[in-house]
Amino acid sequence: MTTVPAYAAPAPKAPLERTTVPRRPVGEHDVLIEIKYAGICHSDIHQVNEDWGRAPFPMVPGHEIAGIVAEVGPGVTRYAVGDRVGVGCFVDSCRECANCLAGLEQHCAKGMSATYPVGSDGQPAYGGYSSHIVVDENYALRIPEGIGLAEAAPLLCAGITLYSPLKHWQAGPGKKVAIVGLGGLGHMGVKIAHALGAEVTVLSQSLRKKEDSLRLGATDHRATSDPATFAELAGSFDLVVSTVSAVLPFDDYLGLLKTDGTLVNVGAPADPISLNLFSLIGGRRSLAGSMIGGIAETQEMLDFCAEHGLGAEIEVIPVEQVNEAFARVLAGDVRYRFVIDTTTF
Ligand code: NAP
Ligand code: ZN
């Protein structure tokens, strides 16, 4: 066991502060990663605030990890010291259930082993706001040379969370896709859907981010604060993906779908939603959810992003600014992902 520097919330809703956390010894199939960058996902804030239920503290958030392999276990075959690697939202799974065998480790029947706050063994687990992490080589991803490590970090959660549903619901040429919420997830959704060949519209609370939407690859950007948006775009989209961290009036958004269209929700607000089922019955519409992606699909996403020159739009911060960054994410003041320079520990 070694001890490494980290930033942790000592209690629910408390500001993060400098601390140290244990990392397990490098096992047979483990890699020790020197973390260079860690993205700040809105989920990190939900977790620290216990929006999703009780969690152990102190909590070290961070599941958008990019770094360099610093040491490998004797049985490691996939990576060597010096390789550029990433770690996302989970670091292990049972490897034998139907979902794991199908490459859907995020839906492991025994529960994926989360990067933080709790592993599948029920013990606290510490995330990427830290200098080093030890993970099994099978749950590390290769970051292609074409993407900077800082721009790649957010792909490990925001990138895959949008890539997976866009592929599953076949965003591509001839398809009209709306991305709701232009934040960390949403801006990657625009880039990826555009690269897949779909026609993309951004549905944002205001017109403030319109220029960015068009630059990122959207052909249209509409304000959801304007009721005319919902009237004018009714029945327009094959696919709507909501990345919003708060509860939305889903009936209004379902009305934007064509017949047989699907609204995929990836935002994870704490509160339940209400829905008029006639919003689904009319137009044979579907409401679905999606959670990150499996290991093979995450690697496919990283390779796709490298091939298409896609990385996150980031603001790199020293670790001391993490609390300020949390506040700015909550205030909607981020374009479009904060990334902690973890070499500032
Ligand atoms: P973010 O950067 O804060 O972006 C969320 C965006 O939603 C904001 O930029 C804003 O976009 C819009 N928004 C915020 N509050 C709103 C409100 N009250 N009404 C309407 N729109 C609002 O957050 P993120 O990191 O992208 O994460 C978004 C959500 O996805 C979080 O709940 C997070 O926990 C969840 N998440 C889910 C998965 C998964 O696997 N399903 C993975 C990662 C994250 P505009 O300014 O354009 O309106
Ligand atoms: Zn995330």
Coordinates of C-alpha atoms and ligand atoms in Angstrom, one line a residue:
M1 CA 0.0 0.0 0.0
T2 CA 1.3 3.5 -0.9
T3 CA -0.1 6.8 0.1
V4 CA -0.6 9.5 -2.6
P5 CA -1.8 13.1 -2.5
A6 CA -5.4 13.8 -3.4
Y7 CA -8.2 16.4 -3.0
A8 CA -11.2 15.2 -1.0
A9 CA -14.5 16.4 0.3
P10 CA -14.3 15.6 4.1
A11 CA -18.1 15.5 4.4
P12 CA -21.2 15.8 2.2
K13 CA -21.4 19.3 0.5
A14 CA -18.1 20.4 2.1
P15 CA -15.4 22.1 0.2
L16 CA -12.7 19.8 -1.1
E17 CA -9.3 20.0 0.6
R18 CA -5.8 18.5 0.3
T19 CA -5.3 15.1 1.8
T20 CA -3.7 11.7 1.1
V21 CA -5.3 8.4 0.2
P22 CA -4.1 4.8 0.0
R23 CA -3.5 3.0 -3.3
R24 CA -3.1 -0.7 -3.4
P25 CA 0.2 -2.3 -4.4
V26 CA 0.6 -2.9 -8.1
G27 CA -0.7 -6.5 -8.6
E28 CA 0.0 -9.1 -11.3
H29 CA -2.3 -7.4 -13.9
D30 CA -2.3 -3.8 -12.6
V31 CA -0.9 -0.6 -14.0
L32 CA 0.2 2.3 -11.8
I33 CA -0.9 5.5 -13.6
E34 CA 0.7 8.9 -13.0
I35 CA -2.4 11.0 -13.4
K36 CA -1.8 14.2 -15.5
Y37 CA -5.3 15.5 -15.9
A38 CA -8.7 14.9 -14.3
G39 CA -11.9 16.3 -15.7
I40 CA -14.7 17.8 -13.5
C41 CA -17.9 16.1 -14.4
H42 CA -21.2 17.4 -13.0
S43 CA -21.6 13.9 -11.5
D44 CA -18.7 14.7 -9.2
I45 CA -20.8 17.5 -7.8
H46 CA -23.9 15.3 -7.5
Q47 CA -21.8 12.8 -5.6
V48 CA -20.2 15.2 -3.2
N49 CA -23.6 16.7 -2.5
E50 CA -25.1 13.2 -2.0
D51 CA -27.7 14.0 -4.6
W52 CA -27.9 10.3 -5.4
G53 CA -27.9 9.0 -1.8
R54 CA -25.5 8.3 1.0
A55 CA -21.9 7.8 0.2
P56 CA -18.7 7.4 2.2
F57 CA -16.5 10.4 3.1
P58 CA -13.8 11.6 2.8
M59 CA -14.6 11.4 -1.0
V60 CA -12.1 11.9 -3.7
P61 CA -14.1 12.5 -6.9
G62 CA -12.8 12.1 -10.5
H63 CA -13.7 9.6 -13.2
E64 CA -12.3 11.4 -16.2
I65 CA -8.6 10.4 -15.8
A66 CA -5.8 10.8 -18.3
G67 CA -2.1 10.0 -17.5
I68 CA 1.0 8.0 -18.1
V69 CA 1.7 4.4 -17.1
A70 CA 4.4 4.6 -14.4
E71 CA 4.7 0.9 -13.5
V72 CA 3.3 -2.4 -14.7
G73 CA 2.6 -5.7 -12.9
P74 CA 4.5 -8.8 -14.0
G75 CA 1.4 -10.2 -15.9
V76 CA 0.6 -7.0 -17.8
T77 CA 0.5 -7.4 -21.6
R78 CA -1.5 -4.5 -22.9
Y79 CA 0.6 -1.6 -21.6
A80 CA 4.1 -0.6 -21.0
V81 CA 5.7 2.2 -18.9
G82 CA 5.3 5.5 -20.7
D83 CA 2.0 4.7 -22.4
R84 CA -0.8 7.3 -22.5
V85 CA -3.8 5.9 -20.8
G86 CA -7.2 6.9 -19.4
V87 CA -9.6 5.6 -16.8
G88 CA -13.3 6.3 -16.7
C89 CA -16.2 5.6 -14.3
F90 CA -15.4 2.0 -13.5
V91 CA -12.2 0.1 -12.7
D92 CA -13.5 -3.5 -12.7
S93 CA -16.6 -5.7 -13.1
C94 CA -17.4 -9.4 -12.6
R95 CA -16.2 -10.3 -16.2
E96 CA -18.6 -13.3 -16.4
C97 CA -22.2 -12.1 -16.5
A98 CA -24.0 -11.7 -19.8
N99 CA -23.5 -8.0 -19.8
C100 CA -19.8 -8.2 -19.1
L101 CA -19.4 -10.8 -21.8
A102 CA -21.3 -8.5 -24.2
G103 CA -19.0 -5.6 -23.6
L104 CA -21.6 -3.8 -21.4
E105 CA -19.5 -3.8 -18.3
Q106 CA -21.2 -0.6 -17.1
H107 CA -24.4 -2.8 -16.6
C108 CA -22.5 -5.7 -14.9
A109 CA -25.1 -7.9 -13.1
K110 CA -23.0 -7.8 -9.9
G111 CA -22.5 -4.1 -10.2
M112 CA -19.5 -2.5 -11.8
S113 CA -16.7 -1.5 -9.5
A114 CA -16.9 2.3 -9.6
T115 CA -13.7 4.4 -9.8
Y116 CA -15.2 6.1 -6.7
P117 CA -16.9 6.4 -4.2
V118 CA -17.4 2.7 -3.5
G119 CA -15.9 -0.4 -5.2
S120 CA -17.8 -3.6 -5.8
D121 CA -16.3 -5.0 -2.6
G122 CA -18.2 -2.3 -0.7
Q123 CA -15.0 -0.5 0.4
P124 CA -14.4 3.2 -0.3
A125 CA -12.7 3.9 -3.5
Y126 CA -10.8 7.1 -4.4
G127 CA -11.1 8.8 -7.8
G128 CA -8.9 10.9 -10.1
Y129 CA -8.5 14.1 -8.1
S130 CA -5.2 12.6 -7.1
S131 CA -1.6 12.1 -8.3
H132 CA -1.7 8.3 -9.0
I133 CA -4.1 5.5 -9.3
V134 CA -3.7 1.7 -9.6
V135 CA -6.1 -0.2 -12.0
D136 CA -6.3 -3.5 -13.7
E137 CA -4.9 -3.2 -17.2
N138 CA -8.2 -4.5 -18.7
Y139 CA -10.0 -1.4 -17.4
A140 CA -7.6 1.2 -18.6
L141 CA -8.0 2.7 -22.1
R142 CA -5.3 3.7 -24.6
I143 CA -5.3 7.4 -25.5
P144 CA -4.3 7.7 -29.1
E145 CA -1.4 10.0 -30.0
G146 CA -3.7 12.4 -31.9
I147 CA -5.4 13.8 -28.8
G148 CA -3.8 15.9 -26.1
L149 CA -4.1 14.3 -22.7
A150 CA -5.9 17.3 -21.2
E151 CA -8.5 17.3 -24.1
A152 CA -8.8 13.5 -23.8
A153 CA -9.6 13.4 -20.1
P154 CA -13.3 14.4 -20.4
L155 CA -13.8 11.8 -23.2
L156 CA -13.6 9.1 -20.5
C157 CA -17.0 10.1 -19.2
A158 CA -18.5 13.0 -21.2
G159 CA -17.3 11.6 -24.6
I160 CA -18.5 8.0 -24.1
T161 CA -21.8 9.0 -22.4
L162 CA -22.7 10.7 -25.7
Y163 CA -21.0 8.4 -28.2
S164 CA -22.7 5.3 -26.9
P165 CA -26.4 6.4 -27.3
L166 CA -25.6 8.3 -30.6
K167 CA -24.2 5.0 -32.0
H168 CA -26.9 2.8 -30.4
W169 CA -29.8 5.0 -31.8
Q170 CA -28.0 5.3 -35.1
A171 CA -27.2 9.0 -35.4
G172 CA -25.7 9.5 -38.9
P173 CA -26.4 10.8 -42.3
G174 CA -30.0 11.7 -42.9
K175 CA -30.8 11.8 -39.2
K176 CA -31.9 14.9 -37.3
V177 CA -30.5 14.9 -33.8
A178 CA -31.1 17.5 -31.0
I179 CA -28.7 17.8 -28.1
V180 CA -30.3 19.4 -25.0
G181 CA -28.0 21.3 -22.7
L182 CA -24.6 22.6 -24.0
G183 CA -22.4 21.7 -21.1
G184 CA -19.6 19.1 -20.7
L185 CA -21.6 16.2 -22.0
G186 CA -23.6 18.3 -24.5
H187 CA -20.7 19.9 -26.3
M188 CA -19.1 16.5 -26.9
G189 CA -22.5 15.3 -28.1
V190 CA -22.6 18.0 -30.7
K191 CA -19.1 17.3 -31.9
I192 CA -19.6 13.5 -32.1
A193 CA -23.1 13.6 -33.7
H194 CA -21.8 16.0 -36.3
A195 CA -18.7 13.8 -37.0
L196 CA -21.1 10.8 -37.4
G197 CA -22.9 12.7 -40.1
A198 CA -26.1 13.7 -38.4
E199 CA -27.8 17.1 -38.7
V200 CA -27.5 18.6 -35.2
T201 CA -29.6 21.2 -33.3
V202 CA -28.7 22.5 -29.9
L203 CA -31.5 23.1 -27.4
S204 CA -30.1 25.5 -24.8
Q205 CA -31.7 27.6 -22.2
S206 CA -30.8 30.8 -24.0
L207 CA -29.1 32.0 -27.2
R208 CA -25.9 32.9 -25.3
K209 CA -24.0 29.9 -26.6
K210 CA -25.3 30.0 -30.2
E211 CA -22.0 30.9 -31.8
D212 CA -20.3 28.0 -30.0
S213 CA -22.9 25.5 -31.1
L214 CA -22.4 26.4 -34.7
R215 CA -18.6 26.3 -34.4
L216 CA -18.8 22.8 -32.7
G217 CA -20.8 21.5 -35.7
A218 CA -24.5 22.2 -35.1
T219 CA -26.6 23.7 -37.9
D220 CA -29.1 25.3 -35.5
H221 CA -29.3 26.5 -31.9
R222 CA -32.6 27.3 -30.2
A223 CA -33.5 28.7 -26.8
T224 CA -35.8 26.5 -24.7
S225 CA -36.9 29.6 -22.7
D226 CA -38.8 30.7 -25.9
P227 CA -42.1 28.7 -26.2
A228 CA -42.0 29.3 -29.9
T229 CA -39.0 26.8 -30.1
F230 CA -41.3 23.9 -29.1
A231 CA -44.0 24.9 -31.5
E232 CA -41.7 25.5 -34.5
L233 CA -39.6 22.3 -34.0
A234 CA -42.6 20.0 -33.1
G235 CA -42.2 16.5 -34.8
S236 CA -38.7 17.4 -36.1
F237 CA -36.2 15.0 -34.7
D238 CA -35.3 11.3 -35.0
L239 CA -33.3 11.5 -31.8
V240 CA -33.2 13.9 -28.8
V241 CA -30.5 13.4 -26.2
S242 CA -30.9 15.3 -23.0
T243 CA -27.8 16.0 -21.0
V244 CA -29.5 18.3 -18.5
S245 CA -28.5 18.0 -14.8
A246 CA -32.0 19.2 -13.7
V247 CA -35.5 17.9 -14.2
L248 CA -37.0 19.0 -17.6
P249 CA -40.7 19.1 -18.7
F250 CA -40.3 15.9 -20.7
D251 CA -43.7 16.2 -22.4
D252 CA -42.5 19.3 -24.2
Y253 CA -39.3 17.6 -25.4
L254 CA -41.1 14.4 -26.5
G255 CA -43.3 16.6 -28.7
L256 CA -40.1 17.4 -30.7
L257 CA -39.8 13.8 -31.9
K258 CA -40.9 12.5 -35.2
T259 CA -43.0 9.3 -35.3
D260 CA -40.9 6.5 -33.8
G261 CA -38.4 8.9 -32.5
T262 CA -36.5 8.4 -29.2
L263 CA -35.6 10.8 -26.4
V264 CA -32.6 9.5 -24.6
N265 CA -31.9 11.0 -21.2
V266 CA -28.4 10.8 -19.9
G267 CA -28.7 13.7 -17.3
A268 CA -29.0 12.4 -13.8
P269 CA -30.9 14.9 -11.5
A270 CA -31.9 13.7 -8.1
D271 CA -35.6 14.3 -8.4
P272 CA -38.2 12.1 -10.1
I273 CA -39.9 13.4 -13.3
S274 CA -43.6 13.5 -14.2
L275 CA -44.7 12.4 -17.6
N276 CA -48.0 12.4 -19.5
L277 CA -48.0 9.0 -21.1
F278 CA -49.9 10.4 -24.1
S279 CA -46.6 12.0 -25.0
L280 CA -45.4 8.5 -25.8
I281 CA -48.6 7.0 -27.2
G282 CA -49.0 9.6 -29.8
G283 CA -46.3 9.1 -32.5
R284 CA -45.1 5.7 -31.0
R285 CA -42.3 7.6 -29.3
S286 CA -39.8 6.2 -26.9
L287 CA -38.1 7.5 -23.7
A288 CA -34.9 5.8 -22.9
G289 CA -31.8 6.2 -20.7
S290 CA -28.1 5.5 -21.3
M291 CA -25.1 5.2 -19.0
I292 CA -21.5 5.7 -20.1
G293 CA -20.3 2.7 -22.3
G294 CA -18.4 -0.5 -22.0
I295 CA -14.6 -0.8 -22.3
A296 CA -14.4 -1.8 -25.9
E297 CA -16.9 0.9 -26.9
T298 CA -14.9 3.5 -24.9
Q299 CA -11.8 2.5 -26.8
E300 CA -13.7 2.7 -30.1
M301 CA -14.9 6.3 -29.0
L302 CA -11.3 7.4 -28.2
D303 CA -10.1 6.1 -31.6
F304 CA -13.0 7.8 -33.4
C305 CA -12.3 11.1 -31.6
A306 CA -8.6 10.8 -32.6
E307 CA -9.5 10.0 -36.2
H308 CA -11.8 13.0 -36.4
G309 CA -9.7 15.4 -34.4
L310 CA -12.2 15.7 -31.6
G311 CA -11.3 16.6 -28.0
A312 CA -13.1 18.5 -25.3
E313 CA -13.1 22.3 -25.1
I314 CA -11.4 22.7 -21.8
E315 CA -10.3 25.2 -19.1
V316 CA -7.3 23.7 -17.3
I317 CA -7.1 24.7 -13.6
P318 CA -4.7 24.1 -10.8
V319 CA -6.1 21.8 -8.1
E320 CA -6.5 24.7 -5.6
Q321 CA -9.3 26.0 -7.8
V322 CA -11.4 23.0 -7.7
N323 CA -14.0 24.4 -5.3
E324 CA -14.4 27.5 -7.4
A325 CA -14.8 25.3 -10.5
F326 CA -17.6 23.3 -8.8
A327 CA -19.4 26.6 -8.1
R328 CA -18.9 27.7 -11.7
V329 CA -20.3 24.5 -13.1
L330 CA -23.4 24.9 -10.9
A331 CA -23.7 28.5 -12.1
G332 CA -23.5 27.3 -15.8
D333 CA -20.2 29.2 -16.1
V334 CA -18.0 26.7 -17.9
R335 CA -17.1 26.4 -21.6
Y336 CA -17.1 23.5 -21.6
R337 CA -15.2 21.3 -19.1
F338 CA -12.8 22.1 -16.3
V339 CA -9.8 19.9 -16.2
I340 CA -7.6 19.7 -13.2
D341 CA -3.9 19.7 -13.8
T342 CA -3.0 17.0 -11.4
T343 CA 0.7 17.7 -11.6
T344 CA -0.1 20.7 -9.4
F345 CA -0.4 18.5 -6.3
Ligands
NAP1 P1 -22.9 20.5 -17.1 O1 -21.6 20.7 -17.8 O2 -23.3 21.3 -15.9 O3 -24.0 20.7 -18.3 C1 -25.4 20.6 -18.1 C2 -26.1 21.6 -19.0 O4 -27.5 21.4 -18.8 C3 -25.8 23.0 -18.7 O5 -24.6 23.5 -19.4 C4 -27.0 23.7 -19.2 O6 -26.9 23.9 -20.7 C5 -28.1 22.7 -19.0 N1 -28.9 23.0 -17.8 C6 -28.4 23.1 -16.5 N2 -29.4 23.4 -15.6 C7 -30.5 23.5 -16.4 C8 -31.9 23.7 -16.0 N3 -32.3 23.9 -14.8 N4 -32.8 23.6 -17.0 C9 -32.4 23.4 -18.3 N5 -31.1 23.2 -18.7 C10 -30.2 23.2 -17.7 O7 -23.0 19.0 -16.7 P2 -22.4 17.7 -17.4 O8 -21.1 17.3 -16.7 O9 -22.5 17.8 -18.8 O10 -23.5 16.5 -16.8 C11 -24.9 16.7 -17.1 C12 -25.7 15.6 -16.4 O11 -25.3 14.3 -16.9 C13 -25.4 15.5 -14.9 O12 -26.6 15.3 -14.2 C14 -24.5 14.3 -14.7 O13 -24.5 13.7 -13.5 C15 -25.1 13.4 -15.8 N6 -24.1 12.4 -16.3 C16 -24.7 11.2 -16.7 C17 -23.9 10.2 -17.2 C18 -24.5 9.0 -17.7 O14 -23.8 8.0 -17.9 N7 -25.8 8.9 -18.0 C19 -22.5 10.4 -17.4 C20 -22.0 11.7 -17.0 C21 -22.8 12.6 -16.4 P3 -27.4 25.2 -21.4 O15 -26.6 26.4 -20.8 O16 -27.0 25.0 -22.8 O17 -28.9 25.3 -21.2
ZN2 ZN -19.0 11.8 -15.5

